mmCIF file of C-alpha atoms in Angstrom:
data_model
loop_
_atom_site.group_PDB
_atom_site.id
_atom_site.type_symbol
_atom_site.label_atom_id
_atom_site.label_comp_id
_atom_site.label_asym_id
_atom_site.label_seq_id
_atom_site.Cartn_x
_atom_site.Cartn_y
_atom_site.Cartn_z
ATOM 1 C CA MET F 1 82.964 -25.715 194.438
ATOM 2 C CA SER F 2 81.583 -27.460 197.525
ATOM 3 C CA SER F 3 80.492 -30.546 195.548
ATOM 4 C CA PHE F 4 83.891 -30.596 193.737
ATOM 5 C CA ASN F 5 85.730 -30.361 197.003
ATOM 6 C CA ASN F 6 83.680 -33.102 198.680
ATOM 7 C CA CYS F 7 84.125 -35.357 195.680
ATOM 8 C CA ILE F 8 87.910 -35.128 195.832
ATOM 9 C CA LYS F 9 88.053 -35.610 199.569
ATOM 10 C CA PHE F 10 85.912 -38.754 199.180
ATOM 11 C CA ASP F 11 88.163 -39.970 196.390
ATOM 12 C CA LEU F 12 91.325 -39.306 198.432
ATOM 13 C CA ASP F 13 89.779 -40.412 201.724
ATOM 14 C CA ILE F 14 90.492 -37.078 203.517
ATOM 15 C CA LYS F 15 88.190 -36.041 206.306
ATOM 16 C CA GLU F 16 89.733 -32.899 207.506
ATOM 17 C CA LYS F 17 87.402 -29.850 207.210
ATOM 18 C CA ASN F 18 90.074 -27.216 206.976
ATOM 19 C CA ILE F 19 91.393 -28.402 203.685
ATOM 20 C CA VAL F 20 89.545 -27.071 200.661
ATOM 21 C CA PHE F 21 90.373 -28.500 197.161
ATOM 22 C CA LYS F 22 90.273 -26.020 194.286
ATOM 23 C CA ASP F 23 91.472 -27.783 191.140
ATOM 24 C CA TYR F 24 93.584 -30.650 189.715
ATOM 25 C CA PHE F 25 95.647 -31.173 186.623
ATOM 26 C CA TYR F 26 98.252 -33.549 185.112
ATOM 27 C CA LYS F 27 101.953 -32.668 184.944
ATOM 28 C CA MET F 28 105.238 -34.371 184.002
ATOM 29 C CA VAL F 29 107.558 -34.441 187.016
ATOM 30 C CA GLN F 30 111.018 -36.051 186.507
ATOM 31 C CA MET F 31 109.961 -37.730 183.268
ATOM 32 C CA LYS F 32 106.892 -39.231 184.965
ATOM 33 C CA LYS F 33 103.268 -38.249 184.853
ATOM 34 C CA HIS F 34 101.805 -36.970 188.010
ATOM 35 C CA LYS F 35 98.237 -36.004 189.119
ATOM 36 C CA ILE F 36 98.365 -32.665 190.994
ATOM 37 C CA TYR F 37 95.648 -31.485 193.319
ATOM 38 C CA GLU F 38 95.701 -27.760 194.422
ATOM 39 C CA ALA F 39 94.276 -27.266 197.848
ATOM 40 C CA GLU F 40 94.290 -24.684 200.620
ATOM 41 C CA LEU F 41 94.762 -25.364 204.358
ATOM 42 C CA ILE F 42 92.804 -22.876 206.434
ATOM 43 C CA GLN F 43 93.715 -21.616 209.916
ATOM 44 C CA PRO F 44 90.348 -21.000 211.556
ATOM 45 C CA ALA F 45 91.575 -19.759 214.938
ATOM 46 C CA CYS F 46 94.728 -18.877 216.713
ATOM 47 C CA PRO F 47 96.393 -21.998 218.182
ATOM 48 C CA PHE F 48 97.698 -20.065 221.206
ATOM 49 C CA CYS F 49 94.659 -18.120 222.572
ATOM 50 C CA GLY F 50 91.829 -19.340 220.314
ATOM 51 C CA SER F 51 90.936 -16.022 218.937
ATOM 52 C CA LEU F 52 89.150 -15.736 215.662
ATOM 53 C CA ASP F 53 90.451 -12.238 214.855
ATOM 54 C CA LEU F 54 93.273 -13.171 212.569
ATOM 55 C CA LEU F 55 95.254 -11.186 209.987
ATOM 56 C CA HIS F 56 96.109 -13.367 206.960
ATOM 57 C CA ASN F 57 99.635 -12.952 205.515
ATOM 58 C CA GLY F 58 100.195 -15.277 202.430
ATOM 59 C CA HIS F 59 100.612 -18.955 202.091
ATOM 60 C CA LEU F 60 103.451 -21.583 202.342
ATOM 61 C CA ILE F 61 103.034 -24.064 199.493
ATOM 62 C CA THR F 62 104.032 -27.600 200.087
ATOM 63 C CA ASN F 63 104.036 -30.545 197.661
ATOM 64 C CA ILE F 64 102.751 -33.617 199.598
ATOM 65 C CA HIS F 65 103.168 -37.115 198.338
ATOM 66 C CA TYR F 66 99.966 -39.061 198.812
ATOM 67 C CA PRO F 67 99.263 -42.710 198.312
ATOM 68 C CA THR F 68 97.333 -43.975 195.318
ATOM 69 C CA ALA F 69 96.043 -47.334 194.128
ATOM 70 C CA ASN F 70 97.643 -46.763 190.743
ATOM 71 C CA ALA F 71 101.500 -46.665 191.322
ATOM 72 C CA SER F 72 102.127 -45.621 187.759
ATOM 73 C CA LEU F 73 100.262 -42.355 188.311
ATOM 74 C CA PRO F 74 101.646 -40.700 191.397
ATOM 75 C CA VAL F 75 99.434 -38.236 193.324
ATOM 76 C CA ILE F 76 100.801 -34.843 194.707
ATOM 77 C CA ILE F 77 98.679 -32.510 196.795
ATOM 78 C CA ARG F 78 99.961 -28.964 196.425
ATOM 79 C CA LEU F 79 98.789 -27.615 199.709
ATOM 80 C CA ALA F 80 98.841 -23.901 200.491
ATOM 81 C CA LYS F 81 99.175 -23.346 204.238
ATOM 82 C CA GLN F 82 97.868 -20.050 205.536
ATOM 83 C CA ARG F 83 100.133 -17.759 207.531
ATOM 84 C CA VAL F 84 98.272 -15.739 210.053
ATOM 85 C CA LYS F 85 98.812 -13.190 212.861
ATOM 86 C CA CYS F 86 96.561 -12.963 215.855
ATOM 87 C CA ARG F 87 95.398 -9.490 216.505
ATOM 88 C CA ASP F 88 94.752 -10.280 220.176
ATOM 89 C CA CYS F 89 98.003 -11.988 221.247
ATOM 90 C CA GLU F 90 99.954 -10.679 218.254
ATOM 91 C CA ARG F 91 101.666 -14.025 217.610
ATOM 92 C CA TRP F 92 102.344 -15.605 214.356
ATOM 93 C CA SER F 93 101.288 -19.077 213.342
ATOM 94 C CA MET F 94 100.864 -21.372 210.323
ATOM 95 C CA ALA F 95 98.074 -23.777 209.629
ATOM 96 C CA GLN F 96 98.810 -27.325 210.404
ATOM 97 C CA SER F 97 97.132 -30.452 209.408
ATOM 98 C CA GLU F 98 96.894 -34.235 210.361
ATOM 99 C CA LEU F 99 97.465 -34.970 206.732
ATOM 100 C CA VAL F 100 101.153 -34.310 207.014
ATOM 101 C CA ASN F 101 103.672 -33.565 209.804
ATOM 102 C CA LYS F 102 105.275 -30.181 210.179
ATOM 103 C CA TYR F 103 108.394 -29.679 207.953
ATOM 104 C CA CYS F 104 107.559 -32.969 206.009
ATOM 105 C CA SER F 105 106.329 -33.572 202.449
ATOM 106 C CA ILE F 106 105.399 -37.205 202.838
ATOM 107 C CA SER F 107 101.784 -37.671 203.996
ATOM 108 C CA ASN F 108 100.985 -39.685 207.092
ATOM 109 C CA ALA F 109 98.824 -41.995 204.868
ATOM 110 C CA SER F 110 101.875 -42.797 202.764
ATOM 111 C CA LYS F 111 103.892 -43.621 205.911
ATOM 112 C CA LEU F 112 101.239 -45.975 207.221
ATOM 113 C CA LYS F 113 100.992 -47.725 203.876
ATOM 114 C CA VAL F 114 104.787 -48.198 203.961
ATOM 115 C CA LEU F 115 104.612 -49.486 207.497
ATOM 116 C CA SER F 116 101.947 -52.055 206.423
ATOM 117 C CA ALA F 117 104.131 -53.172 203.572
ATOM 118 C CA LEU F 118 107.081 -53.628 205.995
ATOM 119 C CA THR F 119 105.133 -56.225 207.753
ATOM 120 C CA GLU F 120 105.220 -58.428 204.575
ATOM 121 C CA ASP F 121 108.130 -60.388 203.216
ATOM 122 C CA ARG F 122 109.211 -57.726 200.698
ATOM 123 C CA SER F 123 112.272 -55.612 199.954
ATOM 124 C CA MET F 124 112.588 -51.965 200.673
ATOM 125 C CA THR F 125 113.139 -51.161 196.988
ATOM 126 C CA SER F 126 109.873 -52.738 196.030
ATOM 127 C CA ILE F 127 108.057 -51.016 198.814
ATOM 128 C CA ALA F 128 109.569 -47.649 197.840
ATOM 129 C CA ARG F 129 108.694 -48.192 194.140
ATOM 130 C CA GLU F 130 105.044 -49.135 194.877
ATOM 131 C CA ASN F 131 104.526 -46.051 197.139
ATOM 132 C CA ASN F 132 106.478 -43.570 195.000
ATOM 133 C CA VAL F 133 108.850 -42.625 197.769
ATOM 134 C CA SER F 134 112.601 -42.957 198.222
ATOM 135 C CA ILE F 135 114.271 -45.876 199.861
ATOM 136 C CA ASN F 136 115.408 -43.510 202.611
ATOM 137 C CA THR F 137 111.823 -42.771 203.441
ATOM 138 C CA VAL F 138 111.223 -46.391 203.864
ATOM 139 C CA GLN F 139 114.230 -46.662 206.014
ATOM 140 C CA ARG F 140 113.156 -43.815 208.241
ATOM 141 C CA VAL F 141 109.743 -45.290 208.758
ATOM 142 C CA LEU F 142 111.440 -48.585 209.747
ATOM 143 C CA GLY F 143 113.881 -46.877 211.982
ATOM 144 C CA ASN F 144 111.102 -45.113 214.012
ATOM 145 C CA CYS F 145 109.759 -48.487 215.193
ATOM 146 C CA SER F 146 110.749 -49.631 218.588
ATOM 147 C CA HIS F 147 113.337 -52.339 218.663
ATOM 148 C CA ARG F 148 112.750 -53.727 222.127
ATOM 149 C CA PHE F 149 110.684 -56.914 222.498
ATOM 150 C CA ILE F 150 110.181 -56.572 226.258
ATOM 151 C CA ASP F 151 109.958 -53.354 228.119
ATOM 152 C CA SER F 152 109.548 -54.740 231.580
ATOM 153 C CA TYR F 153 111.963 -56.925 233.449
ATOM 154 C CA GLU F 154 109.230 -58.204 235.881
ATOM 155 C CA TYR F 155 107.906 -61.208 233.857
ATOM 156 C CA LEU F 156 109.278 -64.249 232.089
ATOM 157 C CA PRO F 157 107.173 -67.020 230.591
ATOM 158 C CA ALA F 158 107.154 -70.336 232.460
ATOM 159 C CA HIS F 159 108.566 -72.350 229.458
ATOM 160 C CA LEU F 160 111.568 -70.855 227.380
ATOM 161 C CA ALA F 161 113.344 -72.040 224.287
ATOM 162 C CA PHE F 162 117.014 -71.150 223.559
ATOM 163 C CA ASP F 163 118.678 -71.233 220.205
ATOM 164 C CA GLU F 164 120.849 -69.031 217.886
ATOM 165 C CA PHE F 165 120.788 -67.940 214.143
ATOM 166 C CA LYS F 166 123.122 -66.393 211.684
ATOM 167 C CA GLY F 167 122.496 -62.723 210.978
ATOM 168 C CA VAL F 168 124.537 -59.747 210.469
ATOM 169 C CA ASP F 169 128.056 -60.381 209.042
ATOM 170 C CA ARG F 170 127.478 -64.120 209.428
ATOM 171 C CA GLN F 171 127.501 -63.732 213.247
ATOM 172 C CA LEU F 172 125.436 -65.899 215.651
ATOM 173 C CA HIS F 173 122.627 -64.012 217.473
ATOM 174 C CA PHE F 174 120.876 -65.339 220.494
ATOM 175 C CA ILE F 175 117.039 -65.792 220.321
ATOM 176 C CA CYS F 176 114.604 -66.753 223.013
ATOM 177 C CA LEU F 177 110.944 -67.766 222.529
ATOM 178 C CA ASP F 178 107.967 -68.560 224.764
ATOM 179 C CA GLY F 179 107.523 -72.334 224.651
ATOM 180 C CA ASP F 180 103.692 -71.983 225.003
ATOM 181 C CA SER F 181 102.663 -69.082 222.960
ATOM 182 C CA HIS F 182 105.621 -69.244 220.497
ATOM 183 C CA GLN F 183 106.112 -65.466 220.900
ATOM 184 C CA VAL F 184 109.566 -63.842 220.803
ATOM 185 C CA VAL F 185 110.899 -62.988 224.289
ATOM 186 C CA GLN F 186 114.197 -61.375 223.128
ATOM 187 C CA ILE F 187 116.856 -61.367 220.427
ATOM 188 C CA LEU F 188 120.388 -60.390 221.362
ATOM 189 C CA ARG F 189 123.193 -59.271 219.180
ATOM 190 C CA THR F 190 125.608 -62.019 220.585
ATOM 191 C CA ARG F 191 125.295 -65.315 222.227
ATOM 192 C CA TYR F 192 128.297 -64.908 224.534
ATOM 193 C CA LYS F 193 127.762 -66.385 228.100
ATOM 194 C CA LYS F 194 128.593 -63.082 229.876
ATOM 195 C CA ASN F 195 125.973 -61.096 227.743
ATOM 196 C CA LEU F 196 123.298 -63.715 228.481
ATOM 197 C CA LEU F 197 124.027 -63.649 232.199
ATOM 198 C CA LYS F 198 123.895 -59.850 232.141
ATOM 199 C CA TYR F 199 120.540 -59.793 230.240
ATOM 200 C CA PHE F 200 118.727 -62.356 232.401
ATOM 201 C CA GLY F 201 120.272 -61.019 235.545
ATOM 202 C CA ARG F 202 118.273 -57.780 234.936
ATOM 203 C CA PHE F 203 114.953 -59.554 235.583
ATOM 204 C CA SER F 204 113.531 -59.735 239.056
ATOM 205 C CA PRO F 205 114.068 -62.853 241.207
ATOM 206 C CA GLN F 206 110.321 -63.518 241.104
ATOM 207 C CA ALA F 207 110.376 -63.422 237.207
ATOM 208 C CA ARG F 208 113.326 -65.773 237.072
ATOM 209 C CA ALA F 209 111.759 -68.060 239.591
ATOM 210 C CA ASN F 210 108.708 -68.336 237.372
ATOM 211 C CA VAL F 211 110.578 -70.175 234.666
ATOM 212 C CA LYS F 212 109.892 -73.970 234.911
ATOM 213 C CA THR F 213 111.521 -75.385 231.703
ATOM 214 C CA VAL F 214 114.195 -74.285 229.286
ATOM 215 C CA THR F 215 114.367 -76.119 225.970
ATOM 216 C CA MET F 216 117.677 -76.148 224.126
ATOM 217 C CA ASP F 217 120.204 -78.165 222.080
ATOM 218 C CA LEU F 218 123.326 -79.638 223.509
ATOM 219 C CA ASN F 219 125.165 -76.284 223.724
ATOM 220 C CA PHE F 220 127.407 -76.713 226.851
ATOM 221 C CA TYR F 221 127.125 -73.233 228.287
ATOM 222 C CA TYR F 222 123.419 -72.747 227.919
ATOM 223 C CA GLN F 223 122.958 -75.222 230.845
ATOM 224 C CA ASN F 224 125.345 -73.214 232.995
ATOM 225 C CA ILE F 225 123.235 -70.021 232.246
ATOM 226 C CA VAL F 226 119.991 -71.852 233.212
ATOM 227 C CA ARG F 227 121.406 -73.111 236.468
ATOM 228 C CA ALA F 228 122.788 -69.579 237.262
ATOM 229 C CA CYS F 229 119.683 -67.621 236.392
ATOM 230 C CA PHE F 230 116.605 -69.855 236.763
ATOM 231 C CA PRO F 231 116.624 -71.719 240.129
ATOM 232 C CA ASN F 232 113.373 -73.580 239.474
ATOM 233 C CA ALA F 233 113.894 -74.420 235.810
ATOM 234 C CA GLN F 234 114.355 -77.909 234.360
ATOM 235 C CA ILE F 235 116.751 -78.234 231.443
ATOM 236 C CA VAL F 236 115.149 -80.029 228.434
ATOM 237 C CA ILE F 237 117.241 -81.242 225.539
ATOM 238 C CA ASP F 238 115.319 -81.006 222.216
ATOM 239 C CA ARG F 239 114.317 -84.437 220.888
ATOM 240 C CA PHE F 240 115.200 -83.475 217.247
ATOM 241 C CA HIS F 241 118.868 -82.699 218.128
ATOM 242 C CA MET F 242 119.191 -85.925 220.098
ATOM 243 C CA ILE F 243 117.904 -88.071 217.115
ATOM 244 C CA GLN F 244 119.982 -85.892 214.793
ATOM 245 C CA MET F 245 123.173 -86.562 216.643
ATOM 246 C CA LEU F 246 122.454 -90.334 216.788
ATOM 247 C CA THR F 247 121.593 -90.610 213.048
ATOM 248 C CA ARG F 248 124.745 -88.736 212.030
ATOM 249 C CA SER F 249 126.842 -91.062 214.176
ATOM 250 C CA PHE F 250 125.212 -94.078 212.572
ATOM 251 C CA ASN F 251 125.674 -92.558 209.044
ATOM 252 C CA SER F 252 129.321 -91.983 209.709
ATOM 253 C CA LEU F 253 129.724 -95.606 210.763
ATOM 254 C CA ARG F 254 127.912 -96.840 207.702
ATOM 255 C CA VAL F 255 130.206 -94.885 205.405
ATOM 256 C CA GLN F 256 133.166 -96.180 207.294
ATOM 257 C CA VAL F 257 132.070 -99.875 206.992
ATOM 258 C CA MET F 258 131.144 -99.360 203.268
ATOM 259 C CA LYS F 259 134.598 -98.108 202.444
ATOM 260 C CA THR F 260 136.105 -101.479 203.753
ATOM 261 C CA PHE F 261 134.469 -103.242 200.704
ATOM 262 C CA ASP F 262 135.344 -103.112 197.023
ATOM 263 C CA LYS F 263 133.358 -100.557 195.070
ATOM 264 C CA ARG F 264 132.081 -103.231 192.674
ATOM 265 C CA SER F 265 130.945 -105.569 195.469
ATOM 266 C CA ARG F 266 127.312 -106.234 196.440
ATOM 267 C CA GLN F 267 127.977 -105.139 199.982
ATOM 268 C CA TYR F 268 129.314 -101.765 198.942
ATOM 269 C CA GLN F 269 126.253 -101.106 196.599
ATOM 270 C CA LEU F 270 123.811 -102.167 199.437
ATOM 271 C CA LEU F 271 125.400 -99.635 201.771
ATOM 272 C CA LYS F 272 125.902 -96.762 199.302
ATOM 273 C CA SER F 273 122.967 -96.199 196.895
ATOM 274 C CA PRO F 274 119.956 -96.796 199.393
ATOM 275 C CA TRP F 275 121.591 -94.827 202.265
ATOM 276 C CA LYS F 276 118.238 -93.034 202.951
ATOM 277 C CA LEU F 277 116.587 -96.269 203.841
ATOM 278 C CA TYR F 278 118.972 -96.771 206.827
ATOM 279 C CA LEU F 279 117.819 -93.343 208.351
ATOM 280 C CA LYS F 280 114.051 -94.249 208.132
ATOM 281 C CA LYS F 281 112.153 -96.057 210.852
ATOM 282 C CA TYR F 282 112.172 -99.684 210.258
ATOM 283 C CA ASP F 283 108.369 -99.848 210.656
ATOM 284 C CA GLU F 284 107.957 -97.437 207.619
ATOM 285 C CA LEU F 285 110.069 -99.713 205.311
ATOM 286 C CA GLU F 286 108.301 -101.569 202.469
ATOM 287 C CA LYS F 287 108.210 -105.274 203.421
ATOM 288 C CA ILE F 288 105.909 -106.871 200.878
ATOM 289 C CA HIS F 289 106.496 -105.544 197.304
ATOM 290 C CA PRO F 290 110.193 -106.146 196.092
ATOM 291 C CA ARG F 291 111.681 -103.834 193.419
ATOM 292 C CA TYR F 292 114.592 -104.375 191.107
ATOM 293 C CA ASN F 293 117.600 -102.194 191.652
ATOM 294 C CA TRP F 294 120.266 -101.922 189.057
ATOM 295 C CA HIS F 295 123.022 -101.054 191.539
ATOM 296 C CA TYR F 296 123.031 -104.549 193.119
ATOM 297 C CA LYS F 297 121.297 -106.323 190.321
ATOM 298 C CA ASP F 298 118.593 -107.884 192.505
ATOM 299 C CA CYS F 299 114.805 -107.535 193.315
ATOM 300 C CA LEU F 300 114.515 -106.802 197.020
ATOM 301 C CA THR F 301 112.118 -105.044 199.408
ATOM 302 C CA GLN F 302 113.326 -102.074 201.408
ATOM 303 C CA ALA F 303 113.417 -104.133 204.651
ATOM 304 C CA GLN F 304 115.487 -106.786 202.962
ATOM 305 C CA VAL F 305 118.026 -104.253 201.738
ATOM 306 C CA VAL F 306 118.459 -102.747 205.180
ATOM 307 C CA THR F 307 118.711 -106.157 206.791
ATOM 308 C CA GLU F 308 121.250 -107.367 204.371
ATOM 309 C CA GLY F 309 123.304 -104.160 204.579
ATOM 310 C CA ILE F 310 123.643 -104.028 208.368
ATOM 311 C CA ASN F 311 124.495 -107.782 208.446
ATOM 312 C CA THR F 312 127.832 -106.936 206.851
ATOM 313 C CA SER F 313 129.168 -105.651 210.136
ATOM 314 C CA THR F 314 128.329 -106.532 213.861
ATOM 315 C CA ALA F 315 129.004 -102.988 214.930
ATOM 316 C CA LEU F 316 126.752 -101.592 212.244
ATOM 317 C CA GLU F 317 123.934 -103.923 213.194
ATOM 318 C CA ASN F 318 124.213 -103.108 216.830
ATOM 319 C CA SER F 319 124.316 -99.388 216.082
ATOM 320 C CA TYR F 320 121.195 -99.712 213.754
ATOM 321 C CA ASN F 321 119.224 -101.623 216.391
ATOM 322 C CA LEU F 322 120.289 -99.075 219.048
ATOM 323 C CA MET F 323 119.230 -96.092 216.796
ATOM 324 C CA GLN F 324 115.822 -97.658 216.059
ATOM 325 C CA SER F 325 115.184 -98.459 219.774
ATOM 326 C CA PHE F 326 116.278 -94.986 220.742
ATOM 327 C CA ILE F 327 114.010 -93.233 218.315
ATOM 328 C CA GLN F 328 111.090 -95.482 219.535
ATOM 329 C CA ALA F 329 111.757 -94.746 223.246
ATOM 330 C CA VAL F 330 111.954 -90.934 222.516
ATOM 331 C CA GLU F 331 108.583 -90.983 220.627
ATOM 332 C CA THR F 332 106.806 -93.028 223.333
ATOM 333 C CA GLY F 333 108.460 -91.179 226.219
ATOM 334 C CA ASN F 334 109.910 -94.422 227.755
ATOM 335 C CA THR F 335 112.632 -92.967 229.999
ATOM 336 C CA HIS F 336 113.525 -96.390 231.499
ATOM 337 C CA GLU F 337 114.199 -97.745 228.068
ATOM 338 C CA LEU F 338 116.031 -94.669 227.140
ATOM 339 C CA LYS F 339 118.364 -94.870 230.160
ATOM 340 C CA SER F 340 119.227 -98.543 229.506
ATOM 341 C CA LEU F 341 120.004 -97.725 225.870
ATOM 342 C CA ILE F 342 122.378 -94.799 226.891
ATOM 343 C CA ASN F 343 124.192 -97.271 229.143
ATOM 344 C CA CYS F 344 124.503 -99.889 226.332
ATOM 345 C CA GLN F 345 127.753 -101.815 226.361
ATOM 346 C CA ASP F 346 127.418 -103.437 222.869
ATOM 347 C CA GLN F 347 129.994 -103.160 220.216
ATOM 348 C CA ILE F 348 129.187 -99.920 218.376
ATOM 349 C CA GLY F 349 131.123 -97.384 216.430
ATOM 350 C CA THR F 350 133.472 -94.838 218.067
ATOM 351 C CA LEU F 351 131.315 -91.829 217.080
ATOM 352 C CA MET F 352 128.145 -93.512 218.244
ATOM 353 C CA HIS F 353 129.895 -94.314 221.581
ATOM 354 C CA LYS F 354 130.865 -90.650 221.929
ATOM 355 C CA THR F 355 127.303 -89.605 221.285
ATOM 356 C CA LEU F 356 125.945 -91.953 223.916
ATOM 357 C CA LEU F 357 128.551 -90.617 226.337
ATOM 358 C CA THR F 358 127.354 -87.069 225.656
ATOM 359 C CA PHE F 359 123.863 -88.200 226.448
ATOM 360 C CA LYS F 360 125.157 -89.868 229.664
ATOM 361 C CA HIS F 361 126.748 -86.589 230.783
ATOM 362 C CA ASN F 362 123.392 -84.789 230.195
ATOM 363 C CA LEU F 363 121.153 -87.724 231.341
ATOM 364 C CA THR F 364 118.643 -85.760 233.302
ATOM 365 C CA ALA F 365 118.065 -83.200 230.499
ATOM 366 C CA VAL F 366 117.886 -85.918 227.959
ATOM 367 C CA LEU F 367 115.334 -87.763 229.925
ATOM 368 C CA ASN F 368 113.404 -84.576 230.403
ATOM 369 C CA GLY F 369 113.380 -84.142 226.594
ATOM 370 C CA ALA F 370 111.660 -87.389 226.247
ATOM 371 C CA ALA F 371 109.270 -87.145 229.125
ATOM 372 C CA LEU F 372 108.127 -83.504 228.572
ATOM 373 C CA PRO F 373 106.015 -82.245 225.666
ATOM 374 C CA TYR F 374 108.145 -79.114 225.013
ATOM 375 C CA SER F 375 110.603 -78.879 222.143
ATOM 376 C CA ASN F 376 112.499 -76.346 219.954
ATOM 377 C CA GLY F 377 110.350 -76.959 216.950
ATOM 378 C CA CYS F 378 108.695 -73.517 217.208
ATOM 379 C CA LEU F 379 112.175 -71.881 217.380
ATOM 380 C CA GLU F 380 113.455 -73.809 214.253
ATOM 381 C CA GLY F 381 110.446 -72.701 212.349
ATOM 382 C CA PHE F 382 110.994 -69.097 213.425
ATOM 383 C CA ASN F 383 114.593 -69.236 212.450
ATOM 384 C CA ARG F 384 113.412 -70.342 209.148
ATOM 385 C CA LYS F 385 111.322 -67.156 208.811
ATOM 386 C CA ILE F 386 114.426 -65.144 209.681
ATOM 387 C CA LYS F 387 116.346 -66.725 207.040
ATOM 388 C CA GLN F 388 113.665 -65.802 204.477
ATOM 389 C CA ILE F 389 113.655 -62.248 205.687
ATOM 390 C CA GLU F 390 117.413 -61.976 205.241
ATOM 391 C CA ARG F 391 117.199 -63.599 201.900
ATOM 392 C CA THR F 392 114.640 -61.197 200.536
ATOM 393 C CA ALA F 393 116.772 -58.169 201.628
ATOM 394 C CA PHE F 394 120.056 -59.821 200.354
ATOM 395 C CA GLY F 395 121.313 -59.638 203.904
ATOM 396 C CA TYR F 396 121.440 -56.934 206.643
ATOM 397 C CA SER F 397 124.508 -54.975 207.690
ATOM 398 C CA ASN F 398 122.671 -53.296 210.676
ATOM 399 C CA PHE F 399 121.434 -55.459 213.519
ATOM 400 C CA THR F 400 118.829 -52.964 214.653
ATOM 401 C CA ASN F 401 117.248 -52.946 211.190
ATOM 402 C CA LEU F 402 117.144 -56.694 211.076
ATOM 403 C CA LEU F 403 115.585 -56.862 214.488
ATOM 404 C CA ILE F 404 112.876 -54.290 213.748
ATOM 405 C CA ARG F 405 111.950 -56.085 210.530
ATOM 406 C CA ILE F 406 111.687 -59.388 212.291
ATOM 407 C CA ARG F 407 109.357 -57.711 214.804
ATOM 408 C CA LEU F 408 107.212 -56.127 212.232
ATOM 409 C CA GLU F 409 106.888 -59.269 210.099
ATOM 410 C CA GLU F 410 105.835 -61.189 213.236
ATOM 411 C CA ASN F 411 103.236 -58.547 214.058
ATOM 412 C CA GLN F 412 104.912 -57.757 217.381
ATOM 413 C CA TYR F 413 104.863 -54.000 216.785
ATOM 414 C CA LYS F 414 102.361 -52.021 218.983
ATOM 415 C CA GLU F 415 102.293 -48.224 219.041
ATOM 416 C CA LYS F 416 102.331 -46.992 222.542
ATOM 417 C CA GLU F 417 100.668 -43.684 221.516
ATOM 418 C CA PRO F 418 98.530 -42.821 218.445
ATOM 419 C CA ASN F 419 100.741 -41.447 215.612
ATOM 420 C CA SER F 420 103.920 -41.910 217.657
ATOM 421 C CA LEU F 421 105.523 -43.507 214.646
ATOM 422 C CA LEU F 422 104.294 -40.712 212.187
ATOM 423 C CA MET F 423 105.410 -37.771 214.387
ATOM 424 C CA ASN F 424 109.069 -38.623 214.095
ATOM 425 C CA ALA F 425 109.127 -40.177 210.534
#
């Protein structure tokens, strides 16, 4: 019996000495074949006084779901827990084990396996099916994880990145990242100004004074929040958003000029079909090997197509040259060139003029975006991961569940105490 017991314990990776395995067999449970292990949980001493003089009074049989490598053959441990009475203190007790919590039929090993699966990009249904538990059990394991990213209001990173993403009920949630380590600082349910001021107002003055830069898009009230909460912080406009605004303005002007020509004309075809070439850097265009295009019935290089296309309008040509110079100035960090381009007085499109006017109103933040190395690239990549989490789960209706799942998949979860998750699950 000893070798049989040790063999089963080794197979199930159970190290507890008070559990003694006696037999195993196969049984159909709910139209599915299960492997049943019979075991007894012994109470060696009184948990109250430590006395060994115990009076045994039967067993409480509990069917415990245990993880297995073969999901098609679930394992159940039919554990008989001893009920005893201490003859010294005359108190009743029941044998307890680290294998499973009190009043629970799901083993702690199964819960840890579910928790490990929750850190992957998988749905709760597939996790429950693999571990032979219900979806509600997976939900309880998820719900017992802490949903706060920062427990202390005494520290903030020196470089922050602000943005928002669509989450529960298509609402926009606020997200803040550390610009250096790319770790999540906080995710809030809403992005309203009063809520953000309330949240950052909880931090100590020393923590808020530690913030040196805040990177963001051109959201108008984010800058007011930075000025109100972070006295030493510089506002940095993300370079991607600046170039995106400029290219969109130029693209709108290209379409506007294109529609002034007849659809069968050469100018129309030069501005319509190769539209992606106008958004590329001029240095990356092909200038040697011409190719025939059936739209405008000619053999031209990419540079010749763009040159002939922008020559159809003076405003389009000026806007294209301005866009190319702006992109080059941002990449090289030439703030003097950038400032002169923003104050450009050439004939350009109306939307392009409005874009430059926006840059002019945020001139210091725009120049910081070109001069400093910080950007919202890490934040955009993190938002892409959040979209994938929501897509896998077919959306979330509970913000707390979404927040916990994001934290788990980014390996941000840390147990404050051993088995703190398992004691409540």
